[in-house]
Short mmCIF file of C-alpha atoms and ligand atoms in Angstrom, two decimals:
data_model
loop_
_atom_site.label_atom_id
_atom_site.label_comp_id
_atom_site.label_asym_id
_atom_site.label_seq_id
_atom_site.Cartn_x
_atom_site.Cartn_y
_atom_site.Cartn_z
CA UNK A 292 -94.31 19.13 12.20
CA UNK A 293 -95.95 21.18 14.95
CA UNK A 294 -97.02 24.71 14.15
CA UNK A 295 -95.51 26.98 16.77
CA UNK A 296 -91.77 27.19 17.28
CA UNK A 297 -90.53 28.89 20.42
CA UNK A 298 -87.40 30.97 19.96
CA UNK A 299 -85.12 30.79 23.00
CA UNK A 300 -82.35 33.38 22.89
CA UNK A 301 -79.11 32.65 24.72
CA UNK A 302 -77.07 35.67 23.56
CA UNK A 303 -76.75 36.84 27.16
CA UNK A 304 -75.66 33.44 28.50
CA UNK A 305 -73.95 31.16 25.95
CA UNK A 306 -73.29 34.23 23.76
CA UNK A 307 -71.65 36.00 26.66
CA UNK A 308 -69.31 33.02 26.98
CA UNK A 309 -67.72 34.13 23.69
CA UNK A 310 -64.07 34.83 24.55
CA UNK A 311 -63.58 38.52 25.26
CA UNK A 312 -67.24 39.42 25.74
CA UNK A 313 -67.79 41.28 28.96
CA UNK A 314 -71.13 43.08 29.22
CA UNK A 315 -72.18 45.08 32.24
CA UNK A 316 -75.66 44.73 33.67
CA UNK A 317 -77.05 47.85 31.98
CA UNK A 318 -75.80 46.66 28.62
CA UNK A 319 -77.39 43.27 29.22
CA UNK A 320 -80.65 44.97 30.11
CA UNK A 321 -80.52 46.99 26.90
CA UNK A 322 -79.98 43.84 24.86
CA UNK A 323 -82.80 42.08 26.72
CA UNK A 324 -85.17 44.97 25.95
CA UNK A 325 -84.22 44.76 22.28
CA UNK A 326 -84.74 40.96 22.32
CA UNK A 327 -88.19 41.66 23.73
CA UNK A 328 -88.88 44.03 20.80
CA UNK A 329 -87.60 41.35 18.43
CA UNK A 330 -90.25 39.02 19.83
CA UNK A 331 -88.19 36.15 21.28
CA UNK A 332 -90.16 33.78 23.50
CA UNK A 333 -87.45 33.08 26.08
CA UNK A 334 -84.44 35.12 27.17
CA UNK A 335 -81.66 33.22 28.90
CA UNK A 336 -80.34 36.18 30.85
CA UNK A 337 -77.23 34.62 32.38
CA UNK A 338 -75.75 32.08 34.76
CA UNK A 339 -76.46 33.62 38.19
CA UNK A 340 -74.02 31.55 40.26
CA UNK A 341 -71.15 32.34 37.85
CA UNK A 342 -70.47 35.83 39.22
CA UNK A 343 -72.01 38.67 41.17
CA UNK A 344 -72.34 40.63 37.90
CA UNK A 345 -74.21 37.78 36.22
CA UNK A 346 -76.57 37.48 39.17
CA UNK A 347 -77.31 41.21 39.18
CA UNK A 348 -77.92 41.23 35.43
CA UNK A 349 -80.40 38.33 35.58
CA UNK A 350 -82.21 40.00 38.47
CA UNK A 351 -82.37 43.35 36.67
CA UNK A 352 -83.75 41.73 33.52
CA UNK A 353 -86.26 39.69 35.54
CA UNK A 354 -87.45 42.90 37.18
CA UNK A 355 -87.72 44.92 33.99
CA UNK A 356 -88.54 42.73 30.99
CA UNK A 357 -92.01 41.39 31.43
CA UNK A 358 -93.35 39.78 28.22
CA UNK A 359 -90.90 36.92 27.49
CA UNK A 360 -90.02 34.04 29.78
CA UNK A 361 -86.80 34.90 31.62
CA UNK A 362 -84.51 32.04 32.48
CA UNK A 363 -81.13 31.59 34.12
CA UNK A 364 -78.76 28.65 34.00
CA UNK A 365 -77.88 26.47 36.99
CA UNK A 366 -75.83 23.31 37.28
CA UNK A 367 -77.80 20.43 38.82
CA UNK A 368 -76.61 21.57 42.22
CA UNK A 369 -78.80 22.99 44.98
CA UNK A 370 -76.76 26.14 45.54
CA UNK A 371 -76.84 26.99 41.81
CA UNK A 372 -80.59 26.49 41.65
CA UNK A 373 -81.13 28.61 44.77
CA UNK A 374 -79.02 31.40 43.33
CA UNK A 375 -80.81 31.23 39.98
CA UNK A 376 -84.17 31.42 41.71
CA UNK A 377 -83.02 34.32 43.88
CA UNK A 378 -82.50 36.32 40.68
CA UNK A 379 -85.42 34.95 38.67
CA UNK A 380 -88.15 35.21 41.29
CA UNK A 381 -88.93 38.78 40.16
CA UNK A 382 -89.84 37.72 36.63
CA UNK A 383 -93.42 37.73 35.44
CA UNK A 384 -92.68 34.40 33.73
CA UNK A 385 -89.61 32.78 35.36
CA UNK A 386 -87.97 29.53 34.28
CA UNK A 387 -85.09 27.68 35.91
CA UNK A 388 -82.75 25.97 33.43
CA UNK A 389 -80.70 23.23 35.02
CA UNK A 390 -78.22 20.88 33.38
CA UNK A 391 -75.88 17.96 33.97
CA UNK A 392 -73.69 16.06 31.52
CA UNK A 393 -74.91 12.62 30.45
CA UNK A 394 -72.35 11.32 27.92
CA UNK A 395 -69.98 8.57 29.10
CA UNK A 396 -67.06 10.85 28.34
CA UNK A 397 -68.31 13.74 30.44
CA UNK A 398 -69.64 11.58 33.29
CA UNK A 399 -66.32 9.76 33.61
CA UNK A 400 -63.77 12.52 33.00
CA UNK A 401 -65.58 15.69 33.99
CA UNK A 402 -68.07 14.76 36.65
CA UNK A 403 -66.43 11.64 37.96
CA UNK A 404 -69.91 10.23 38.54
CA UNK A 405 -71.61 6.96 37.60
CA UNK A 406 -74.65 7.01 35.27
CA UNK A 407 -76.85 5.97 38.24
CA UNK A 408 -75.62 8.97 40.26
CA UNK A 409 -76.20 11.33 37.32
CA UNK A 410 -79.73 10.00 36.84
CA UNK A 411 -80.45 10.43 40.55
CA UNK A 412 -78.96 13.93 40.69
CA UNK A 413 -80.82 15.09 37.58
CA UNK A 414 -84.14 13.85 38.94
CA UNK A 415 -83.63 15.27 42.42
CA UNK A 416 -82.51 18.64 41.17
CA UNK A 417 -85.37 19.00 38.68
CA UNK A 418 -87.71 18.13 41.53
CA UNK A 419 -86.04 20.72 43.72
CA UNK A 420 -86.19 23.40 40.99
CA UNK A 421 -89.87 22.55 40.48
CA UNK A 422 -90.54 23.18 44.16
CA UNK A 423 -89.38 26.77 43.56
CA UNK A 424 -90.58 27.48 40.04
CA UNK A 425 -93.32 25.97 37.93
CA UNK A 426 -91.38 26.17 34.68
CA UNK A 427 -88.21 24.04 34.66
CA UNK A 428 -85.97 23.26 31.70
CA UNK A 429 -83.54 20.37 31.85
CA UNK A 430 -80.50 19.91 29.57
CA UNK A 431 -78.45 16.69 29.38
CA UNK A 432 -75.14 18.27 28.44
CA UNK A 433 -73.31 16.59 25.54
CA UNK A 434 -76.70 15.10 24.68
CA UNK A 435 -75.77 14.07 21.15
CA UNK A 436 -72.85 11.93 22.37
CA UNK A 437 -74.95 10.32 25.10
CA UNK A 438 -75.95 6.66 24.93
CA UNK A 439 -79.54 6.92 23.60
CA UNK A 440 -81.00 4.34 26.01
CA UNK A 441 -79.53 6.20 28.97
CA UNK A 442 -80.76 9.51 27.58
CA UNK A 443 -84.35 8.22 27.24
CA UNK A 444 -84.21 7.08 30.87
CA UNK A 445 -82.94 10.44 32.10
CA UNK A 446 -85.50 12.40 30.08
CA UNK A 447 -88.37 10.22 31.27
CA UNK A 448 -87.28 10.64 34.89
CA UNK A 449 -86.87 14.43 34.73
CA UNK A 450 -90.24 14.86 33.03
CA UNK A 451 -91.82 12.79 35.80
CA UNK A 452 -90.01 15.06 38.25
CA UNK A 453 -91.65 18.12 36.67
CA UNK A 454 -89.46 19.32 33.76
CA UNK A 455 -91.59 21.33 31.34
CA UNK A 456 -88.87 21.56 28.68
CA UNK A 457 -86.19 19.00 27.77
CA UNK A 458 -83.41 20.56 25.79
CA UNK A 459 -81.07 18.38 23.71
CA UNK A 460 -77.71 20.11 23.36
CA UNK A 461 -75.22 19.30 20.66
CA UNK A 462 -72.66 20.72 23.05
CA UNK A 463 -69.59 20.22 20.88
CA UNK A 464 -71.26 20.71 17.49
CA UNK A 465 -70.63 17.10 16.47
CA UNK A 466 -73.96 16.08 14.96
CA UNK A 467 -74.85 15.80 11.27
CA UNK A 468 -78.34 16.94 10.20
CA UNK A 469 -79.92 13.58 9.22
CA UNK A 470 -78.47 11.90 12.25
CA UNK A 471 -79.63 14.69 14.58
CA UNK A 472 -83.14 14.72 13.08
CA UNK A 473 -83.41 10.97 13.65
CA UNK A 474 -82.08 11.39 17.18
CA UNK A 475 -84.87 13.85 17.98
CA UNK A 476 -87.44 11.54 16.39
CA UNK A 477 -86.13 8.62 18.45
CA UNK A 478 -86.55 10.69 21.62
CA UNK A 479 -90.14 11.39 20.62
CA UNK A 480 -90.73 7.69 20.01
CA UNK A 481 -88.92 6.25 23.02
CA UNK A 482 -89.55 8.59 25.94
CA UNK A 483 -92.90 7.46 27.40
CA UNK A 484 -94.04 10.82 28.79
CA UNK A 485 -92.46 13.11 26.15
CA UNK A 486 -95.85 14.66 25.30
CA UNK A 487 -95.75 16.35 28.74
CA UNK A 488 -92.69 18.45 27.80
CA UNK A 489 -91.50 20.73 25.05
CA UNK A 490 -88.59 19.28 23.05
CA UNK A 491 -85.89 21.89 22.61
CA UNK A 492 -82.54 21.83 20.80
CA UNK A 493 -79.33 23.75 21.38
CA UNK A 494 -76.85 23.37 18.52
CA UNK A 495 -73.25 24.53 18.48
CA UNK A 496 -71.54 25.43 15.23
CA UNK A 497 -68.16 23.70 15.44
CA UNK A 498 -68.68 22.03 12.06
CA UNK A 499 -70.79 24.87 10.65
CA UNK A 500 -73.96 22.79 11.01
CA UNK A 501 -75.80 24.49 13.87
CA UNK A 502 -78.55 25.86 11.66
CA UNK A 503 -78.89 22.72 9.51
CA UNK A 504 -79.13 20.62 12.67
CA UNK A 505 -81.71 22.95 14.22
CA UNK A 506 -83.85 22.72 11.08
CA UNK A 507 -83.57 18.93 11.03
CA UNK A 508 -84.72 18.92 14.66
CA UNK A 509 -87.73 21.12 13.85
CA UNK A 510 -88.68 18.74 11.05
CA UNK A 511 -88.58 15.89 13.52
CA UNK A 512 -90.57 17.31 16.38
CA UNK A 513 -88.54 19.94 18.27
CA UNK A 514 -90.67 22.96 19.12
CA UNK A 515 -88.11 25.14 20.89
CA UNK A 516 -84.85 26.23 19.28
CA UNK A 517 -82.05 27.85 21.23
CA UNK A 518 -80.01 30.42 19.34
CA UNK A 519 -77.94 33.55 19.73
CA UNK A 520 -77.78 36.84 17.85
CA UNK A 521 -74.93 36.96 15.31
CA UNK A 522 -74.28 33.29 16.14
CA UNK A 523 -72.36 34.21 19.31
CA UNK A 524 -71.47 31.51 21.80
CA UNK A 525 -68.76 29.17 23.06
CA UNK A 526 -66.04 28.42 20.45
CA UNK A 527 -67.66 28.58 16.98
CA UNK A 528 -70.88 29.79 18.57
CA UNK A 529 -74.53 28.81 18.64
CA UNK A 530 -77.13 28.65 15.89
CA UNK A 531 -77.59 32.23 14.66
CA UNK A 532 -81.11 33.42 15.48
CA UNK A 533 -81.32 35.66 12.42
CA UNK A 534 -80.40 32.80 10.07
CA UNK A 535 -82.92 30.37 11.50
CA UNK A 536 -85.76 32.87 11.44
CA UNK A 537 -85.02 34.12 7.92
CA UNK A 538 -84.85 30.54 6.62
CA UNK A 539 -88.29 29.84 8.07
CA UNK A 540 -89.61 33.06 6.53
CA UNK A 541 -87.92 32.82 3.12
CA UNK A 542 -88.73 29.13 2.66
CA UNK A 543 -92.28 29.41 3.90
CA UNK A 544 -93.11 27.09 0.99
CA UNK A 545 -91.30 24.29 2.85
CA UNK A 546 -92.05 25.35 6.42
CA UNK A 547 -95.62 26.44 5.84
CA UNK A 548 -96.94 25.08 9.14
CA UNK A 549 -94.17 26.54 11.27
CA UNK A 550 -95.05 29.80 12.98
CA UNK A 551 -92.90 31.93 15.23
CA UNK A 552 -93.21 35.23 16.96
CA UNK A 553 -90.14 37.04 15.64
CA UNK A 554 -90.54 40.50 14.12
CA UNK A 555 -87.87 40.13 11.47
CA UNK A 556 -87.75 43.90 10.84
CA UNK A 557 -86.00 44.16 14.24
CA UNK A 558 -83.14 41.85 13.21
CA UNK A 559 -80.77 44.51 11.91
CA UNK A 560 -81.15 46.73 14.99
CA UNK A 561 -80.68 43.79 17.33
CA UNK A 562 -77.61 42.54 15.50
CA UNK A 563 -76.04 46.01 15.47
CA UNK A 564 -76.72 46.56 19.17
CA UNK A 565 -75.13 43.22 20.03
CA UNK A 566 -72.17 43.90 17.74
CA UNK A 567 -71.57 47.29 19.24
CA UNK A 568 -71.94 46.32 22.89
CA UNK A 569 -69.99 43.04 22.69
CA UNK A 570 -67.31 44.43 20.36
CA UNK A 571 -67.49 41.15 18.38
CA UNK A 572 -67.47 42.19 14.73
CA UNK A 573 -69.46 40.44 12.04
CA UNK A 574 -67.73 38.92 9.02
CA UNK A 575 -68.84 40.94 5.94
CA UNK A 576 -70.12 37.85 4.13
CA UNK A 577 -72.11 36.56 7.12
CA UNK A 578 -75.61 35.45 6.10
CA UNK A 579 -78.41 37.95 6.84
CA UNK A 580 -76.50 40.52 8.92
CA UNK A 581 -73.07 40.76 7.23
CA UNK A 582 -72.31 44.09 5.53
CA UNK A 583 -72.36 42.37 2.13
CA UNK A 584 -75.45 40.25 2.67
CA UNK A 585 -77.53 42.53 0.46
CA UNK A 586 -74.76 44.10 -1.65
CA UNK A 587 -74.63 43.34 -5.37
CA UNK A 588 -71.15 43.91 -6.68
CA UNK A 589 -70.94 42.45 -10.17
CA UNK A 590 -72.43 44.32 -13.12
CA UNK A 591 -74.51 41.31 -14.15
CA UNK A 592 -76.05 41.02 -10.70
CA UNK A 593 -76.70 44.77 -10.46
CA UNK A 594 -78.40 44.77 -13.84
CA UNK A 595 -80.53 41.77 -12.85
CA UNK A 596 -81.60 43.29 -9.55
CA UNK A 597 -82.47 46.61 -11.18
CA UNK A 598 -84.68 44.84 -13.75
CA UNK A 599 -86.31 42.53 -11.22
CA UNK A 600 -85.19 42.30 -7.59
CA UNK A 601 -85.96 38.57 -7.29
CA UNK A 602 -83.28 37.66 -9.87
CA UNK A 603 -80.58 37.73 -7.18
CA UNK A 604 -82.47 38.70 -4.04
CA UNK A 605 -84.32 35.95 -2.16
CA UNK A 606 -85.32 38.27 0.68
CA UNK A 607 -85.51 42.03 0.91
CA UNK A 608 -83.20 44.20 3.02
CA UNK A 609 -86.37 45.81 4.42
CA UNK A 610 -87.49 42.43 5.82
CA UNK A 611 -84.61 42.55 8.34
CA UNK A 612 -85.14 46.25 9.02
CA UNK A 613 -82.45 47.69 6.75
CA UNK A 614 -83.73 51.04 5.63
CA UNK A 615 -82.39 53.13 2.82
CA UNK A 616 -80.14 55.62 4.52
CA UNK A 617 -81.97 58.92 4.32
CA UNK A 618 -80.32 62.26 4.91
CA UNK A 619 -82.67 63.49 7.54
CA UNK A 620 -81.11 66.13 9.71
CA UNK A 621 -78.43 68.79 9.67
CA UNK A 622 -76.97 71.72 11.53
CA UNK A 623 -80.23 73.66 11.60
CA UNK A 624 -82.44 70.84 12.83
CA UNK A 625 -83.94 71.47 16.22
CA UNK A 626 -84.75 69.24 19.15
CA UNK A 627 -88.29 68.61 17.90
CA UNK A 628 -87.11 67.21 14.55
CA UNK A 629 -84.45 65.16 16.33
CA UNK A 630 -86.94 63.63 18.78
CA UNK A 631 -89.36 62.95 15.95
CA UNK A 632 -86.68 61.10 13.98
CA UNK A 633 -85.75 59.07 17.06
CA UNK A 634 -89.36 57.95 17.38
CA UNK A 635 -89.48 57.00 13.69
CA UNK A 636 -86.34 54.93 14.21
CA UNK A 637 -88.06 53.05 17.03
CA UNK A 638 -86.42 54.71 20.05
CA UNK A 639 -89.63 55.37 21.91
CA UNK A 640 -88.58 54.56 25.48
CA UNK A 641 -85.64 56.91 25.99
CA UNK A 642 -85.68 59.19 29.00
CA UNK A 643 -85.68 62.94 28.38
CA UNK A 644 -82.21 63.09 29.92
CA UNK A 645 -80.82 60.58 27.39
CA UNK A 646 -82.54 62.40 24.52
CA UNK A 647 -81.03 65.70 25.64
CA UNK A 648 -77.55 64.20 25.92
CA UNK A 649 -77.88 62.59 22.50
CA UNK A 650 -79.18 65.87 21.03
CA UNK A 651 -76.12 67.69 22.36
CA UNK A 652 -73.88 65.10 20.69
CA UNK A 653 -75.91 65.41 17.52
CA UNK A 654 -75.37 69.18 17.52
CA UNK A 655 -71.62 68.74 18.04
CA UNK A 656 -71.56 66.30 15.15
CA UNK A 657 -73.64 68.56 12.93
CA UNK A 658 -71.01 71.26 13.40
CA UNK A 659 -68.45 68.92 11.86
CA UNK A 660 -70.53 66.87 9.41
CA UNK A 661 -72.94 68.38 6.89
CA UNK A 662 -75.43 65.57 6.48
CA UNK A 663 -76.51 63.41 9.39
CA UNK A 664 -77.87 60.00 8.36
CA UNK A 665 -80.00 57.53 10.30
CA UNK A 666 -76.90 55.40 10.94
CA UNK A 667 -75.18 58.39 12.58
CA UNK A 668 -78.16 59.02 14.84
CA UNK A 669 -78.39 55.35 15.80
CA UNK A 670 -74.71 55.31 16.68
CA UNK A 671 -75.06 58.37 18.88
CA UNK A 672 -78.06 56.86 20.61
CA UNK A 673 -76.34 53.55 21.27
CA UNK A 674 -73.52 55.52 22.87
CA UNK A 675 -76.04 57.18 25.15
CA UNK A 676 -77.89 54.04 26.13
CA UNK A 677 -75.35 52.61 28.51
CA UNK A 678 -73.09 54.36 30.92
CA UNK A 679 -69.96 52.87 32.35
CA UNK A 680 -68.88 54.75 35.46
CA UNK A 681 -66.39 57.16 33.95
CA UNK A 682 -63.42 56.99 36.30
CA UNK A 683 -61.27 58.65 33.63
CA UNK A 684 -62.45 61.04 30.95
CA UNK A 685 -60.68 62.48 27.95
CA UNK A 686 -60.45 66.23 28.42
CA UNK A 687 -58.39 67.02 25.31
CA UNK A 688 -55.56 65.73 23.16
CA UNK A 689 -53.05 67.03 20.69
CA UNK A 690 -51.00 65.05 18.21
CA UNK A 691 -48.29 65.72 15.72
CA UNK A 692 -47.34 63.11 13.17
CA UNK A 693 -46.09 62.71 9.64
CA UNK A 694 -44.32 60.24 7.41
CA UNK A 695 -40.86 61.66 8.23
CA UNK A 696 -41.16 62.32 11.94
CA UNK A 697 -42.12 60.20 14.91
CA UNK A 698 -45.61 60.78 16.23
CA UNK A 699 -46.05 62.57 19.53
CA UNK A 700 -49.20 62.97 21.56
CA UNK A 701 -50.21 65.03 24.56
CA UNK A 702 -53.36 64.10 26.46
CA UNK A 703 -55.26 65.68 29.32
CA UNK A 704 -57.21 63.11 31.31
CA UNK A 705 -59.70 64.03 34.03
CA UNK A 706 -60.62 62.01 37.10
CA UNK A 707 -62.00 62.94 40.49
CA UNK A 708 -58.56 63.99 41.68
CA UNK A 709 -58.13 66.53 38.89
CA UNK A 710 -56.42 66.65 35.52
CA UNK A 711 -53.36 64.73 34.53
CA UNK A 712 -51.41 65.84 31.46
CA UNK A 713 -48.88 63.53 29.82
CA UNK A 714 -47.02 63.26 26.52
CA UNK A 715 -45.51 60.31 24.66
CA UNK A 716 -43.94 59.36 21.33
CA UNK A 717 -45.12 56.36 19.39
CA UNK A 718 -45.22 54.43 16.16
CA UNK A 719 -47.97 56.54 14.65
CA UNK A 720 -50.49 58.85 16.29
CA UNK A 721 -52.75 56.19 17.81
CA UNK A 722 -49.85 54.38 19.43
CA UNK A 723 -48.59 57.72 20.80
CA UNK A 724 -52.02 58.65 22.19
CA UNK A 725 -52.41 55.25 23.86
CA UNK A 726 -48.96 55.52 25.44
CA UNK A 727 -49.74 59.02 26.72
CA UNK A 728 -53.03 57.76 28.19
CA UNK A 729 -51.17 54.89 29.92
CA UNK A 730 -48.95 57.49 31.59
CA UNK A 731 -51.83 59.77 32.54
CA UNK A 732 -53.85 56.98 34.18
CA UNK A 733 -50.76 55.34 35.73
CA UNK A 734 -51.41 51.90 34.24
CA UNK A 735 -49.60 49.68 31.79
CA UNK A 736 -52.32 48.48 29.48
CA UNK A 737 -52.03 45.34 27.39
CA UNK A 738 -53.81 46.17 24.13
CA UNK A 739 -54.99 42.96 22.45
CA UNK A 740 -57.09 44.18 19.57
CA UNK A 741 -58.03 47.35 17.72
CA UNK A 742 -60.82 47.70 15.17
CA UNK A 743 -61.97 50.75 13.19
CA UNK A 744 -65.22 50.92 11.23
CA UNK A 745 -66.83 53.80 9.37
CA UNK A 746 -70.49 54.20 10.21
CA UNK A 747 -71.52 55.57 6.81
CA UNK A 748 -69.71 56.09 3.53
CA UNK A 749 -67.94 59.36 2.72
CA UNK A 750 -64.81 61.02 4.01
CA UNK A 751 -66.72 62.78 6.80
CA UNK A 752 -68.14 59.52 8.16
CA UNK A 753 -68.24 58.89 11.89
CA UNK A 754 -65.52 56.44 12.89
CA UNK A 755 -66.34 53.74 15.41
CA UNK A 756 -63.38 52.21 17.22
CA UNK A 757 -63.46 49.13 19.42
CA UNK A 758 -60.48 48.00 21.40
CA UNK A 759 -59.84 45.03 23.63
CA UNK A 760 -57.45 45.19 26.53
CA UNK A 761 -56.33 42.42 28.85
CA UNK A 762 -55.79 42.36 32.59
CA UNK A 763 -55.10 39.24 34.66
CA UNK A 764 -56.37 37.01 31.85
CA UNK A 765 -59.63 38.93 31.51
CA UNK A 766 -60.52 40.86 28.37
CA UNK A 767 -62.31 44.22 28.45
CA UNK A 768 -63.86 45.84 25.41
CA UNK A 769 -64.12 49.59 24.94
CA UNK A 770 -65.68 51.65 22.20
CA UNK A 771 -65.60 55.22 21.06
CA UNK A 772 -67.23 57.19 18.28
CA UNK A 773 -66.14 60.42 16.70
CA UNK A 774 -65.73 62.02 13.32
CA UNK A 775 -62.03 62.15 14.23
CA UNK A 776 -60.58 58.64 14.38
CA UNK A 777 -57.83 59.58 16.85
CA UNK A 778 -60.46 60.93 19.22
CA UNK A 779 -62.61 57.80 18.68
CA UNK A 780 -59.54 55.67 19.45
CA UNK A 781 -58.69 57.59 22.62
CA UNK A 782 -62.29 57.38 23.83
CA UNK A 783 -62.46 53.64 23.12
CA UNK A 784 -59.20 53.04 24.98
CA UNK A 785 -60.34 55.06 28.01
CA UNK A 786 -63.74 53.34 27.93
CA UNK A 787 -61.99 49.93 28.09
CA UNK A 788 -59.81 51.14 30.99
CA UNK A 789 -62.91 52.34 32.87
CA UNK A 790 -64.58 48.96 32.35
CA UNK A 791 -61.50 47.19 33.60
CA UNK A 792 -61.33 49.37 36.70
CA UNK A 793 -65.06 49.00 37.37
CA UNK A 794 -64.76 45.24 37.08
CA UNK A 795 -61.55 44.17 38.69
CA UNK A 796 -60.18 44.42 42.15
CA UNK A 797 -56.65 43.39 41.19
CA UNK A 798 -55.02 45.76 38.73
CA UNK A 799 -51.29 45.55 38.24
CA UNK A 800 -49.98 49.09 38.35
CA UNK A 801 -46.54 50.20 37.30
O1 KIV B 1124 -73.85 23.64 25.01
C1 KIV B 1124 -74.42 23.22 26.02
O2 KIV B 1124 -74.47 22.02 26.30
C2 KIV B 1124 -75.03 24.20 26.90
C3 KIV B 1124 -75.96 23.66 27.93
C4 KIV B 1124 -75.68 24.21 29.27
C5 KIV B 1124 -77.38 23.87 27.50
O3 KIV B 1124 -74.84 25.38 26.73
ZN1 ZN B 1125 -74.10 25.77 24.68
#
């Protein structure tokens, strides 16, 4: 086993391919900054040729996030590589990541190319990428279902052409740990020039084995592992970064020679930021970052943990940055105390304008909620971090509902043309508010999903709502926070509508 493992984060590329995830460039930048704080070695910031938005996001991250390597994906096609380089050239440490499928299945049915043509294309395109950028990663897509002899040939050729990293993807999550470990070892033993490149792995979780496969690869010579926060990614997702890193830390006895750069105390913050911005919720029993990961429900367990934490706790909540929720601020706290608490929570780079806006929201909240916890402050701050252009804004709403009468809602919605006031009846207050908003904005919205979460315990907790709406086959996520769940719902719905309008040219109006 080598001693330094490079953590390559693909939350913003493969993770963003999770159905329904739609981040704008400022949100991607915020996540990239947090990944930098977390200590990842490489950030895959997007797939620049895929869309104008992806290109702009990769460029923005390349311009602003300077410590980690910034990479962008490109098919083994000249125009993809040019576009990737156009965005990446601003990075302090740029890397072009190019790929082509190498399994018989993909070459025949997807690419319609012969193995000879694929070998030639891979070599030429790595060479071309190398002429632009010194650091080039090559991925043979569907690597684990590729004929090994052909794979060795391709890897040898791309390394000769200048690839600095060869990444072996288990694209469809088909591999089994022992088999995958041996596969990596066989690459080490059969590719003549393999010592000139880093061996990387990229495991998908279709059979729930992404982490086990990544570990088997590390044990057999891989020194870069590709993962995503909260295990996001195509279909069942990618290897979850937080799981891999906490395994290496918790089982240091087994992985004593493996070092990595991750600051595990940043895991909770990173996971929460990604959850909130993507709108993809985390199952409560998810390892490391699920709400129950450190909860001890049964009396026996509670007793054990109180007597000696190690009885049922193999890692501490503090090691992933979970702090005991302290009641820190209230109605009488001033701006100085608020700013101080922000710094203690790690928000050191916020502009004065953002702090002032967040302080105003904090004051509004303090008027309605007696005790403001760290979780409340973090929620307010995350709301302030990213601005979607607010085409529509909620001015006010009124509802009337009960168990024996149908709910009615009136909303006042502001846009640059003025205020539109509409009313509607519905099956419950939220349905009525959403219908009234549809009328006020003049759109028929297709609501696909609605999710409500309380930020802290207690009946005066802040409610966080995320909604997903659909337009022309595209999903847009919106979120809203308020102590009043109807207000949080209305804000989330309007936020999703704004995102949709900011992103699409073709909106079907009534
Ligand atoms: O899963 C996969 O094969 C990929 C490659 C593009 C690396 O995401
Ligand atoms: Zn993938």
